[in-house]
Coordinates of N, CA and C in Angstrom, one line a residue:
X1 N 46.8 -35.7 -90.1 CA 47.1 -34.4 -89.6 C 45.9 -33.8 -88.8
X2 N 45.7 -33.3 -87.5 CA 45.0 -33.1 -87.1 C 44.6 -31.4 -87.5
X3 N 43.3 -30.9 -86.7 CA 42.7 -30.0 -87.5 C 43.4 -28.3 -86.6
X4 N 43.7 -27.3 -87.0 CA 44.4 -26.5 -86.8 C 44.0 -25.7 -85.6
X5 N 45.3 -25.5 -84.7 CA 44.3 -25.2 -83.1 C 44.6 -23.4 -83.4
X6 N 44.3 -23.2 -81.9 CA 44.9 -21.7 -81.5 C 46.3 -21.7 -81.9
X7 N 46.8 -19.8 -81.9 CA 48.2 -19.9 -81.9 C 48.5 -19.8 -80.8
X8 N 49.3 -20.4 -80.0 CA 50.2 -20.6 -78.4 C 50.4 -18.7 -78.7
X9 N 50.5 -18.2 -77.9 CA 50.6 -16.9 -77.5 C 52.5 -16.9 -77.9
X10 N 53.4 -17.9 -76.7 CA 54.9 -18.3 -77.2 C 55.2 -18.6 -78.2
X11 N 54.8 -19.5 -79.2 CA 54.6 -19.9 -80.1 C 55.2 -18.2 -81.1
X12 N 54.2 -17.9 -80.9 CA 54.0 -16.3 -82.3 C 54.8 -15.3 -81.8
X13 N 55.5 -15.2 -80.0 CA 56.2 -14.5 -80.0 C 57.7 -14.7 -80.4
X14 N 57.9 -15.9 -80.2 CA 59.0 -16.5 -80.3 C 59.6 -16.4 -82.3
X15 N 58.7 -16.5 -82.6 CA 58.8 -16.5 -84.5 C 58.6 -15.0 -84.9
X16 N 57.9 -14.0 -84.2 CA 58.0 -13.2 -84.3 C 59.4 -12.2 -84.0
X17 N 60.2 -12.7 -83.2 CA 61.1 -11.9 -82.6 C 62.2 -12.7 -83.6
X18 N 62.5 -14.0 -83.7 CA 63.3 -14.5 -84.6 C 63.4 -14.7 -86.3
X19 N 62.6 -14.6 -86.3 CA 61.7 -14.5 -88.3 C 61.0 -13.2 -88.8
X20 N 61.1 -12.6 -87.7 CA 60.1 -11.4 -88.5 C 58.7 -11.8 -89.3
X21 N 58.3 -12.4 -88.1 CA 56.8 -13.3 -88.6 C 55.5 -11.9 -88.8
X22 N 55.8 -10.9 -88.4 CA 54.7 -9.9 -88.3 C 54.8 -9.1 -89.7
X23 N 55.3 -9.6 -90.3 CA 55.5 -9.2 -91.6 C 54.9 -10.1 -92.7
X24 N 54.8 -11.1 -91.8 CA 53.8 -11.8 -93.0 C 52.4 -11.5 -92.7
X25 N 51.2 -12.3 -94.1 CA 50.1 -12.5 -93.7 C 49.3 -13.3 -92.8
X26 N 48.3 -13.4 -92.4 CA 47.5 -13.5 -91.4 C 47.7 -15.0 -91.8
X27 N 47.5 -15.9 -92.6 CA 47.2 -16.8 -93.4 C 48.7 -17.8 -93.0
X28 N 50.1 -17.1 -93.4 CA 50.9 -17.8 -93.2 C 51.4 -17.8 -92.0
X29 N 51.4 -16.7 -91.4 CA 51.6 -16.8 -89.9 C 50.6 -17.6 -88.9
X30 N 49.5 -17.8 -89.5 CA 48.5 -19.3 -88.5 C 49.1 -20.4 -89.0
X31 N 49.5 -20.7 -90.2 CA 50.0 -21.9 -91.0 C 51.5 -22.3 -90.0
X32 N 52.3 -21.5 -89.7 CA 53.7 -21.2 -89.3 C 53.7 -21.7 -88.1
X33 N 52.7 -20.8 -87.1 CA 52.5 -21.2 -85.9 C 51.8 -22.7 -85.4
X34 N 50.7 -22.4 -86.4 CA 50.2 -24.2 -85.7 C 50.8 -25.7 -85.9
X35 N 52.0 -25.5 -87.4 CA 52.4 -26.3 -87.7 C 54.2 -26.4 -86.5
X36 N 54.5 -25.7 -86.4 CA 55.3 -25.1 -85.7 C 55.2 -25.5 -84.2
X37 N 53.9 -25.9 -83.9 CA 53.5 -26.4 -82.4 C 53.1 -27.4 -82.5
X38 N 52.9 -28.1 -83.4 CA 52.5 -29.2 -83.6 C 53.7 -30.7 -83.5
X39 N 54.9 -29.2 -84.3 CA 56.1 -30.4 -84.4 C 57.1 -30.0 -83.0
X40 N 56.9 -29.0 -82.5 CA 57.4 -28.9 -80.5 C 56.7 -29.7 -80.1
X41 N 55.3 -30.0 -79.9 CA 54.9 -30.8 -79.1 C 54.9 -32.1 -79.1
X42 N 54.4 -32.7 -80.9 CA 55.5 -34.0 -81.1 C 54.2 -34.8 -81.6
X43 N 53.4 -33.5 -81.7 CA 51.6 -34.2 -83.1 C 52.1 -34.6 -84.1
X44 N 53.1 -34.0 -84.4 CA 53.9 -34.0 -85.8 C 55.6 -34.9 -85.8
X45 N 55.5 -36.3 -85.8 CA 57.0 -36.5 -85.7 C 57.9 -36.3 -86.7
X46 N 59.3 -36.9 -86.3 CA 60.0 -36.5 -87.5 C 59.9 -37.4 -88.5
X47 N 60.4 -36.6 -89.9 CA 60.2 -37.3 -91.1 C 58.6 -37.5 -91.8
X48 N 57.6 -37.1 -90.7 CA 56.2 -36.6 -91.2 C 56.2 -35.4 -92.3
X49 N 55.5 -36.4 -93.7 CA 55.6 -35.4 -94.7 C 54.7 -34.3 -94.6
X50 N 55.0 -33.2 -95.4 CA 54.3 -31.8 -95.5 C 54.4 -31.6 -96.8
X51 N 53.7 -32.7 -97.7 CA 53.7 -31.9 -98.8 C 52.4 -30.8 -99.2
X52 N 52.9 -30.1 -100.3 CA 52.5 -28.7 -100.6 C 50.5 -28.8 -100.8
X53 N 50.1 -30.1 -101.8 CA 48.7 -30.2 -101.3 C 48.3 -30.5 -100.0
X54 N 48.9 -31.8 -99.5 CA 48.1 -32.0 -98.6 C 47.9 -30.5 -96.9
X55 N 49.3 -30.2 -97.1 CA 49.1 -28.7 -96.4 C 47.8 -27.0 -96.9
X56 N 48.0 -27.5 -98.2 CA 47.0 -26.3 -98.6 C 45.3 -26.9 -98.4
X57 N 45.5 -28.2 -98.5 CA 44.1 -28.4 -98.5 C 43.7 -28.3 -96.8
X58 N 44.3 -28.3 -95.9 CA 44.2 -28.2 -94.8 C 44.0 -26.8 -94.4
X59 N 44.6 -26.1 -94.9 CA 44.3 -24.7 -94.3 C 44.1 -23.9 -95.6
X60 N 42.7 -24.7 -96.7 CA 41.9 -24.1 -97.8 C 43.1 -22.7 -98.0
X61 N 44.2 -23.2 -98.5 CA 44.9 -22.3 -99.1 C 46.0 -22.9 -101.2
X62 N 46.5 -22.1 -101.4 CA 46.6 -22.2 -102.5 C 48.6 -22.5 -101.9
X63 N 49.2 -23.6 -103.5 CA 50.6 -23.4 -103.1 C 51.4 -22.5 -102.7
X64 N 51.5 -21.2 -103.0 CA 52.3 -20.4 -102.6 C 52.3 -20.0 -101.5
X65 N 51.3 -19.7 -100.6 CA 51.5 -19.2 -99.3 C 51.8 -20.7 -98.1
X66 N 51.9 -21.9 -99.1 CA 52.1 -22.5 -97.8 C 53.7 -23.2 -98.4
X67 N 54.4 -22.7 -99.6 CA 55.9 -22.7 -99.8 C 56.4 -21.7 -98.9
X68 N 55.7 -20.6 -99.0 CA 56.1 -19.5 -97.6 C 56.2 -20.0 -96.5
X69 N 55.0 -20.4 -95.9 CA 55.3 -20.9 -94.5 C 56.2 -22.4 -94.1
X70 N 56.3 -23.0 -95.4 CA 56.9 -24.5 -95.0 C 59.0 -24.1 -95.0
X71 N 58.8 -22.2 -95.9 CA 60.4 -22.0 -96.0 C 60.4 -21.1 -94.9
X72 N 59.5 -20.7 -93.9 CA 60.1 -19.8 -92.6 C 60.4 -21.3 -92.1
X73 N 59.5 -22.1 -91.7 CA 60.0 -23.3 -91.0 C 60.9 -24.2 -91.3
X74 N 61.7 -24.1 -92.3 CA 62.9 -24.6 -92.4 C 63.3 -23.9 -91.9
X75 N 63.6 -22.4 -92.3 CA 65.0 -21.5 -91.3 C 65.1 -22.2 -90.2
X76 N 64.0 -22.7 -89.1 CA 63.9 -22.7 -87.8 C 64.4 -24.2 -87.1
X77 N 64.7 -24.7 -88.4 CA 65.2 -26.2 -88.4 C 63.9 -27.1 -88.1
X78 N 62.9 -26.5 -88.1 CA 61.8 -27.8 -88.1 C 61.1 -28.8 -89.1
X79 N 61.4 -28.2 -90.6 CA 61.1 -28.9 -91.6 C 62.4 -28.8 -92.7
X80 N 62.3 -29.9 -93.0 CA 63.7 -30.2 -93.9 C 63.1 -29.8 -95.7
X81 N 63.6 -29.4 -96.4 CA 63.2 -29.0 -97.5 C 64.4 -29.3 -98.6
X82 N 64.5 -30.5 -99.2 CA 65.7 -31.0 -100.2 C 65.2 -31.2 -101.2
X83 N 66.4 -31.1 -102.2 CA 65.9 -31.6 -104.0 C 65.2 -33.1 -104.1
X84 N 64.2 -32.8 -104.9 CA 63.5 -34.1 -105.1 C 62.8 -35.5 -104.1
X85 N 62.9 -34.5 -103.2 CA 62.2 -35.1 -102.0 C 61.4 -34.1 -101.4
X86 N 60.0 -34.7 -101.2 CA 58.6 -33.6 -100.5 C 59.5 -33.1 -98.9
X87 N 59.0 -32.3 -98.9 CA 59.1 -31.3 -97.4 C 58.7 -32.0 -96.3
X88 N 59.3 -32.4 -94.8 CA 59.0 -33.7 -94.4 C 59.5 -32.7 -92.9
X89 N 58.8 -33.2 -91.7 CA 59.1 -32.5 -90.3 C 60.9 -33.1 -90.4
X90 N 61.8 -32.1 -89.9 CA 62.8 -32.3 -89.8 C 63.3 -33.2 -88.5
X91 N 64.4 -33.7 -88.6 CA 64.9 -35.0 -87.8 C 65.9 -34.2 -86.9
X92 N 66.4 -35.1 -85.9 CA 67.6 -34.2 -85.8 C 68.2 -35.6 -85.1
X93 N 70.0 -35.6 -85.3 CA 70.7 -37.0 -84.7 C 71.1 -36.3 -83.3
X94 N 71.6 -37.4 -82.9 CA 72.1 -37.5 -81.3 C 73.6 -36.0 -81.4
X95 N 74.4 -36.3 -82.6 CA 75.3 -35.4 -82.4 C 75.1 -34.1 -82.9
X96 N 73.8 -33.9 -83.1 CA 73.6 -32.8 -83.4 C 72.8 -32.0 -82.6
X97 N 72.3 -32.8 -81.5 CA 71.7 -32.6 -80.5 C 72.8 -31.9 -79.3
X98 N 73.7 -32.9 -79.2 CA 74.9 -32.7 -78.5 C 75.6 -31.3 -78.6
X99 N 74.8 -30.9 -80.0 CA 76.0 -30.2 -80.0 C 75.5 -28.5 -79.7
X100 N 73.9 -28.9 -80.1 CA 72.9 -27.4 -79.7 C 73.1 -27.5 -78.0
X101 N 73.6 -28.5 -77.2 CA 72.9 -28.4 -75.8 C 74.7 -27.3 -75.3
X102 N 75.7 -27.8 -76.2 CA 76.4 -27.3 -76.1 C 77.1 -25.8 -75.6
X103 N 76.3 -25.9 -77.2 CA 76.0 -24.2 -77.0 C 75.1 -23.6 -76.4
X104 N 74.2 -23.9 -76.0 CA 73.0 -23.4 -74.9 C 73.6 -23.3 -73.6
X105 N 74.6 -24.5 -73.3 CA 74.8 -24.3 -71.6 C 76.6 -23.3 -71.9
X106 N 76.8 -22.7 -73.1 CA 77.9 -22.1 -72.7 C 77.1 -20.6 -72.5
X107 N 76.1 -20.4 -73.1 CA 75.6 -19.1 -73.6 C 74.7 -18.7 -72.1
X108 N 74.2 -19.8 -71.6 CA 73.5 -19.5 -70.3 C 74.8 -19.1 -69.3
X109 N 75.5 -19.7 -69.3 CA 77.1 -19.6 -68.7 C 77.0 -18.1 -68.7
X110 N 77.0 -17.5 -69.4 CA 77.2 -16.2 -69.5 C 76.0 -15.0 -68.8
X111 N 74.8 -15.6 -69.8 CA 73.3 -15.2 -68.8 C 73.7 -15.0 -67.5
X112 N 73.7 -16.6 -66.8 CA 73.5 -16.7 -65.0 C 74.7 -15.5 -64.5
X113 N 75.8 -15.5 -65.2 CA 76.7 -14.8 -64.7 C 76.7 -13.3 -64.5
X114 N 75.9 -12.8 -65.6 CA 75.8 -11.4 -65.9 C 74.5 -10.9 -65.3
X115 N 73.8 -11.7 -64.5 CA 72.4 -11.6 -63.8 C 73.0 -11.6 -62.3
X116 N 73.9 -12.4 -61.9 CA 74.4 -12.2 -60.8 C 74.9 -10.9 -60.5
X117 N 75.9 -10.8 -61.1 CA 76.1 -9.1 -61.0 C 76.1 -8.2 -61.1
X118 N 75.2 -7.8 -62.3 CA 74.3 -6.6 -62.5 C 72.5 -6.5 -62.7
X119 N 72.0 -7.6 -62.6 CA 70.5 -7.6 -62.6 C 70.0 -6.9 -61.5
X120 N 69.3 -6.1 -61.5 CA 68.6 -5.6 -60.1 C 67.9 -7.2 -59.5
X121 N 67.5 -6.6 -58.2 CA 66.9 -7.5 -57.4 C 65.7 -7.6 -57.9
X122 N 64.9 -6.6 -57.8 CA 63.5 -6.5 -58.7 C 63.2 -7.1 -60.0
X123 N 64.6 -7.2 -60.9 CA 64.4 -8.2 -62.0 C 64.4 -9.4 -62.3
X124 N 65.1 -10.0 -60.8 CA 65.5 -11.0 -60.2 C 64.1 -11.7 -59.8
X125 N 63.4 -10.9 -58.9 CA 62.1 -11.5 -58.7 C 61.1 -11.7 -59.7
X126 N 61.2 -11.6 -60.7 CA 60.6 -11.7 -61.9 C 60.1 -13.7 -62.2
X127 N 61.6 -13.9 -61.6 CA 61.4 -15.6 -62.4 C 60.5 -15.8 -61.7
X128 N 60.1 -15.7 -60.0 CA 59.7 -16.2 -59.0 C 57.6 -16.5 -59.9
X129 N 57.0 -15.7 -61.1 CA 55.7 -16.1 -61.3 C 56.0 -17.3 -62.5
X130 N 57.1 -17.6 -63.3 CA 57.2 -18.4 -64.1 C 57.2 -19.8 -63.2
X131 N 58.4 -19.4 -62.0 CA 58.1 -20.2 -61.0 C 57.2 -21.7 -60.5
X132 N 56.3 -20.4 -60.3 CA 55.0 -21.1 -59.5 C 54.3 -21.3 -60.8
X133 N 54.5 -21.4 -62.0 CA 53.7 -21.9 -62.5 C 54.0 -23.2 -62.7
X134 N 55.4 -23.2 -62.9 CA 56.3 -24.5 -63.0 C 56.2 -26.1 -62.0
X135 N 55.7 -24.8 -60.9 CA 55.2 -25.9 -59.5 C 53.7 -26.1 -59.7
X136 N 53.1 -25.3 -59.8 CA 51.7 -25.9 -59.9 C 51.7 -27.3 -61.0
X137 N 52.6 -27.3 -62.2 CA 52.5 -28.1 -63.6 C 52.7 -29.2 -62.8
X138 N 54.2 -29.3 -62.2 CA 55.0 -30.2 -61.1 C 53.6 -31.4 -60.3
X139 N 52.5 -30.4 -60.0 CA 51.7 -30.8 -58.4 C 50.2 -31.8 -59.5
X140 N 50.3 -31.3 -61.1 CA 49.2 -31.7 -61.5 C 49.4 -32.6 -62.2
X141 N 50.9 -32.7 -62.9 CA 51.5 -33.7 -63.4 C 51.0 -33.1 -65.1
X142 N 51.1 -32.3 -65.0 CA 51.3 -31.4 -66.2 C 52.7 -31.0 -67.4
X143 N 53.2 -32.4 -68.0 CA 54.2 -31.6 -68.5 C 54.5 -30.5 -69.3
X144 N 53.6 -30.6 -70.3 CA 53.2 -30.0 -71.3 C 53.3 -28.2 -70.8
X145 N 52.0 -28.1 -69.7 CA 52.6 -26.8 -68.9 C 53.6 -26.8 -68.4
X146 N 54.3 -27.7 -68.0 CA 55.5 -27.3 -67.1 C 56.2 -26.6 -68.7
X147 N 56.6 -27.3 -69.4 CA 57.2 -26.9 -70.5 C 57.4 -25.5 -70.5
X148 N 56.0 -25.0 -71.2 CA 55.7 -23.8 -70.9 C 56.4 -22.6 -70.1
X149 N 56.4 -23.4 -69.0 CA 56.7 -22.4 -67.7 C 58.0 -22.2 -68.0
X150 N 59.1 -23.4 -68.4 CA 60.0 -23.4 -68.8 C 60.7 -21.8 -69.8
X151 N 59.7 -22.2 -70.9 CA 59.8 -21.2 -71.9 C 59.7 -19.8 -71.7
X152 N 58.5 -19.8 -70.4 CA 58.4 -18.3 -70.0 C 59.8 -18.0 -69.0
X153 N 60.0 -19.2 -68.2 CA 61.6 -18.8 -67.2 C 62.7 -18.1 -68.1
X154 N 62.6 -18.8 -69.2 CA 64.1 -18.5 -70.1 C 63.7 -17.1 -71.0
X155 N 62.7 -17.0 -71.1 CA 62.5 -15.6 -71.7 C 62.8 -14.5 -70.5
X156 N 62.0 -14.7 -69.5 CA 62.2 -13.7 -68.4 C 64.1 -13.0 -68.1
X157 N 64.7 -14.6 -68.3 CA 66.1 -14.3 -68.3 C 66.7 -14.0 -68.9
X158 N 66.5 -13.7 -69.9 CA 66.8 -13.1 -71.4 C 67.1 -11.7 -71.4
X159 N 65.6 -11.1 -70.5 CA 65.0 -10.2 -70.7 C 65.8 -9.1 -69.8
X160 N 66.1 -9.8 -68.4 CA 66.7 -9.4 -67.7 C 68.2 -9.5 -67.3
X161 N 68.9 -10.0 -68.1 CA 70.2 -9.8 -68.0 C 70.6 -8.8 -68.6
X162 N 71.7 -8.6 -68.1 CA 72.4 -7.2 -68.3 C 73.0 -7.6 -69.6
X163 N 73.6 -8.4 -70.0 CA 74.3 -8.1 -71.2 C 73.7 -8.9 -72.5
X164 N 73.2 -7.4 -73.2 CA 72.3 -7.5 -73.9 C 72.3 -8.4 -75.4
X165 N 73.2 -8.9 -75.7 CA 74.0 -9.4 -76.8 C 73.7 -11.0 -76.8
X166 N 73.6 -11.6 -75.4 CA 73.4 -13.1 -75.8 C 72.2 -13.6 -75.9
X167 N 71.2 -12.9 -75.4 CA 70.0 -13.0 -75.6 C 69.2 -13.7 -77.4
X168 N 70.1 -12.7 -78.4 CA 69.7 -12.9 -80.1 C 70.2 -14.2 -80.3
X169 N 71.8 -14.7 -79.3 CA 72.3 -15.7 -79.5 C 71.6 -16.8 -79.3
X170 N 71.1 -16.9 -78.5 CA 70.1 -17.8 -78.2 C 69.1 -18.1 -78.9
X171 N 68.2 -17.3 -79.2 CA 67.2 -17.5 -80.4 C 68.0 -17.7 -81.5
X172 N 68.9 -17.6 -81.7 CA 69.0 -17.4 -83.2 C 69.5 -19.4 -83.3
X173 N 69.3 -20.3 -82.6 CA 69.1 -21.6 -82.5 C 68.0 -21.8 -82.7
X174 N 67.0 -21.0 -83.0 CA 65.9 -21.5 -83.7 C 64.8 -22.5 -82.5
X175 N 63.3 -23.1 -83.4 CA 62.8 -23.4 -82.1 C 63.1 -24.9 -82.2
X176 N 64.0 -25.3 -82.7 CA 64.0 -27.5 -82.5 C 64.3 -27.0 -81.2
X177 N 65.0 -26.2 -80.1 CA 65.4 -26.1 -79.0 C 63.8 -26.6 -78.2
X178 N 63.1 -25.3 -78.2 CA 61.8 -26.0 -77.5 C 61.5 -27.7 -78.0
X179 N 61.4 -27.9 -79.1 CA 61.1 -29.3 -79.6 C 62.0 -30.5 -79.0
X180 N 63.1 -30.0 -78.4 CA 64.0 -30.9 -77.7 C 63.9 -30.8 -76.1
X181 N 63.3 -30.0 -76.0 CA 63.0 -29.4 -74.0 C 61.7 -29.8 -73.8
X182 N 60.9 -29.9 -74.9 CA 59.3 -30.6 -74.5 C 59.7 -32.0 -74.7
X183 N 60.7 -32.4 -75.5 CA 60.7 -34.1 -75.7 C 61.2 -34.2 -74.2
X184 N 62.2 -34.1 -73.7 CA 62.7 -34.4 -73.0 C 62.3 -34.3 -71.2
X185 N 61.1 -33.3 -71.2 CA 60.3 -33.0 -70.2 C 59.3 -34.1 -70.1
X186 N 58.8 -34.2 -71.1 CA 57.9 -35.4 -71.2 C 58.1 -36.7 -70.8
X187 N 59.7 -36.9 -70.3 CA 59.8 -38.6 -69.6 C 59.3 -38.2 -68.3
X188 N 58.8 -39.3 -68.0 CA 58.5 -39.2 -66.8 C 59.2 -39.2 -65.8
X189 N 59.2 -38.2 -64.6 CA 59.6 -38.1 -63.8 C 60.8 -36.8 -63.9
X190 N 60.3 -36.5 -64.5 CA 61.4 -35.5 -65.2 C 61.0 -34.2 -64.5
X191 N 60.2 -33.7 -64.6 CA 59.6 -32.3 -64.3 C 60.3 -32.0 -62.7
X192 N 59.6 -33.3 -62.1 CA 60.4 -32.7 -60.2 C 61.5 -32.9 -60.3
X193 N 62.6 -33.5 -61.3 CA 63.8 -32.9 -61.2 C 64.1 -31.6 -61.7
X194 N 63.6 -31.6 -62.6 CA 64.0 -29.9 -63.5 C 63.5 -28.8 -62.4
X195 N 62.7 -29.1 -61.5 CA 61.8 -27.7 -60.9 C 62.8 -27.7 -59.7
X196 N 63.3 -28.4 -59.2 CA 64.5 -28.1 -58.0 C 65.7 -27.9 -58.7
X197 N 66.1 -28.1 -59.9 CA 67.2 -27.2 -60.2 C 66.6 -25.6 -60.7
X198 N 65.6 -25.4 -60.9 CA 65.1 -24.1 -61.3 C 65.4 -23.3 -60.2
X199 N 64.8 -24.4 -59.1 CA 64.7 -23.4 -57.9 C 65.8 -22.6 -57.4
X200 N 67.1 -24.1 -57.3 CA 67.9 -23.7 -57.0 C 69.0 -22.4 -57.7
X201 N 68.7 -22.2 -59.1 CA 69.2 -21.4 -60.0 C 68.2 -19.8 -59.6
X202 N 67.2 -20.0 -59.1 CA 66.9 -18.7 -58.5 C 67.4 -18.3 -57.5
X203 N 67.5 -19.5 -56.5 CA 68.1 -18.9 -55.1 C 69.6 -18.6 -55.5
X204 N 70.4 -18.9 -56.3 CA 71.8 -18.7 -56.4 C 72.1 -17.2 -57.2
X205 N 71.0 -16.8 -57.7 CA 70.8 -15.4 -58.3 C 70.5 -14.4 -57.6
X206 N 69.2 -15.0 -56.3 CA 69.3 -13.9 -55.4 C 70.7 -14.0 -54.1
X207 N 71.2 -14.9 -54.2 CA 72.2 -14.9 -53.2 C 73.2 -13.9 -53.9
X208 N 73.1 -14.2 -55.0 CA 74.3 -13.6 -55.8 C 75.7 -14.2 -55.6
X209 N 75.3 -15.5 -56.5 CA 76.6 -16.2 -56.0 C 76.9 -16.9 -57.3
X210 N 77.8 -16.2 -58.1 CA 77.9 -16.8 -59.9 C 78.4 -18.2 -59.8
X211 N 79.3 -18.1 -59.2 CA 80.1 -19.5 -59.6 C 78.5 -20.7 -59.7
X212 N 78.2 -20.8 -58.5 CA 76.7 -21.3 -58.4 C 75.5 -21.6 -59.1
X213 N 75.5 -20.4 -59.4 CA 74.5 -20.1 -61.0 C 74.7 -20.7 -61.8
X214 N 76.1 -20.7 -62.4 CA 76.6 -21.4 -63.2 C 76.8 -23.0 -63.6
X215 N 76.8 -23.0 -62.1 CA 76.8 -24.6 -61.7 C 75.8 -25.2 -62.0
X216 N 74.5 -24.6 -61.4 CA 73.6 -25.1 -61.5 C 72.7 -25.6 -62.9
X217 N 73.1 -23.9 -63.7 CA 72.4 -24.0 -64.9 C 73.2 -25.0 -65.8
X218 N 74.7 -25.3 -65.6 CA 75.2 -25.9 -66.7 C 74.8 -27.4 -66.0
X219 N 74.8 -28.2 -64.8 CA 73.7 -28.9 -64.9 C 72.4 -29.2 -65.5
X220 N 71.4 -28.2 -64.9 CA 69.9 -28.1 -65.6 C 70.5 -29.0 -67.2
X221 N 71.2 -28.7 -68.2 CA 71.6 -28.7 -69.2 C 72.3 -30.6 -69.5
X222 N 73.3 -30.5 -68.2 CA 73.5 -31.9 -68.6 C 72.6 -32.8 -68.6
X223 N 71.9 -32.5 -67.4 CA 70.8 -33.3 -67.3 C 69.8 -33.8 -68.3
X224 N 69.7 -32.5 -69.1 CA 68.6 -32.5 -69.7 C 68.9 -33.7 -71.2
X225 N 70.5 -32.6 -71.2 CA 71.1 -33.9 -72.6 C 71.1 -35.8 -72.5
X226 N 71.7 -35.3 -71.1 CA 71.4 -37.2 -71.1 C 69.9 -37.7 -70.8
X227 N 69.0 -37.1 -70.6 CA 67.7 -37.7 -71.0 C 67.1 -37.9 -72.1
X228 N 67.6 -36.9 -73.3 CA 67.8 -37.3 -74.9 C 68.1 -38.0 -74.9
X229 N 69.5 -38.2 -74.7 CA 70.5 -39.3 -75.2 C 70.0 -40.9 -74.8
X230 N 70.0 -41.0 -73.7 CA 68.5 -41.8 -73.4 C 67.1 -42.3 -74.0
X231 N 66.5 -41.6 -74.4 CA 65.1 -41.6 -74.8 C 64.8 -41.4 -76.2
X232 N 65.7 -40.3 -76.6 CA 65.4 -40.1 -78.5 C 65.0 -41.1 -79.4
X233 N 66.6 -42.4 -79.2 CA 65.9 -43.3 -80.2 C 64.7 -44.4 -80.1
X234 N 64.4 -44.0 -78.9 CA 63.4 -45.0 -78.9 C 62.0 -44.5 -79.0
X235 N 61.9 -43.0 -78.6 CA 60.9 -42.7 -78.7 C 60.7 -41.4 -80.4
X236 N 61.4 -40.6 -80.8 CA 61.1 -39.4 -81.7 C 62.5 -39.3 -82.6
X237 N 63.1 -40.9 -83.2 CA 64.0 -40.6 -83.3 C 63.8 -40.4 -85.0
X238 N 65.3 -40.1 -85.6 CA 65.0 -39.5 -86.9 C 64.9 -40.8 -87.7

């Protein structure tokens, strides 16, 4: 296990708005987070044990506060926690994958649609700095950032759709989502596809053209699934 980084800025906000991470201590919320990015990024594969010493001796802490942090990260589906078996980064199968992308591209369905017709324009231009960050990642061959940019695009649009309700729906899938959008960014060649459907899912929001939006984003989505379906078992499978 490697040695404990920064916390991702995303990272803490994301567990913060979903777990009520700001309610914990200082101690379990770095445990939460670094472990937490460790297993999105894929330092941590699946079925990598977490048991209770070898985690406390790592972040010179005592059992209890890292049963705390190892049971917010279950909620989040990233560590599996069963009878009589140590605490181990959680797995996830093909049809269970299938079945979050599912629900992601019905709930965006709704997002792109409700951004078409009532988002101001000004909130519209919002995605345009997640954007360019997504192009710069594109130009340096940065997936990792691209990722990122990703994470900041879908917040933005969260933020800014009108109908305020699907937004919790979405989080409330927890973060294996990012841990499946960084696996799956990371094949190669992947990023300049994903950044021309981005694009085109902005232009179809300032055009104001739902059907389109729609189109686009529940692509973004197919796509993304059959690149799992593809790559998982060979590369981060359970």
């Amino acid at each position: 296990m490697t040695e404990a980084a920064e916390e991702p800025t995303f990272i803490t906000q994301a567990l913060s708005r979903a777990m009520g991470l700001e309610g914990q201590g200082a101690l379990v919320r770095r445990m939460v987070t670094v472990l937490a990015t460790e297993i999105i990024e894929g330092t941590l594969p699946a079925d990598y044990p977490l048991t209770s010493v070898e985690v406390g001796q790592r972040f010179k802490t005592s059992r209890t506060p890292v049963r705390q942090a190892l049971g917010l990260l279950q909620r989040e589906g990233l560590v599996a926690i069963e009878p009589r078996r140590r605490p181990r980064v959680a797995s996830l199968t093909l049809p269970e994958i299938r079945d979050i992308y599912q629900i992601r591209a019905s709930l965006y369905a709704v997002i792109s649609r409700s951004i078409v017709q009532a988002a101001p324009d000004e909130a519209i231009a919002r995605l345009h700095a997640p954007l360019r960050r997504m192009k710069l990642a594109v130009h340096t061959g940065d997936a990792l950032d691209y990722f990122y940019g990703t994470v900041d695009f879908r917040w933005i649009e969260a933020e800014i759709c009108p109908n305020r309700s699907v937004g919790p729906l979405i989080e409330s899938l927890g973060l294996r989502t990012y841990r499946l959008r960084r696996f799956g960014l990371a094949v190669p060649g992947r990023t300049e596809i994903s950044f021309r459907d981005y694009s085109r899912l902005v232009e179809a929001y300032e055009d104001r053209d739902a059907d389109l939006a729609v189109a686009v984003g529940g692509s973004i989505m197919t796509k993304a699934l059959q690149v799992i379906e593809k790559n998982w078992p060979a590369v981060d499978a359970p």
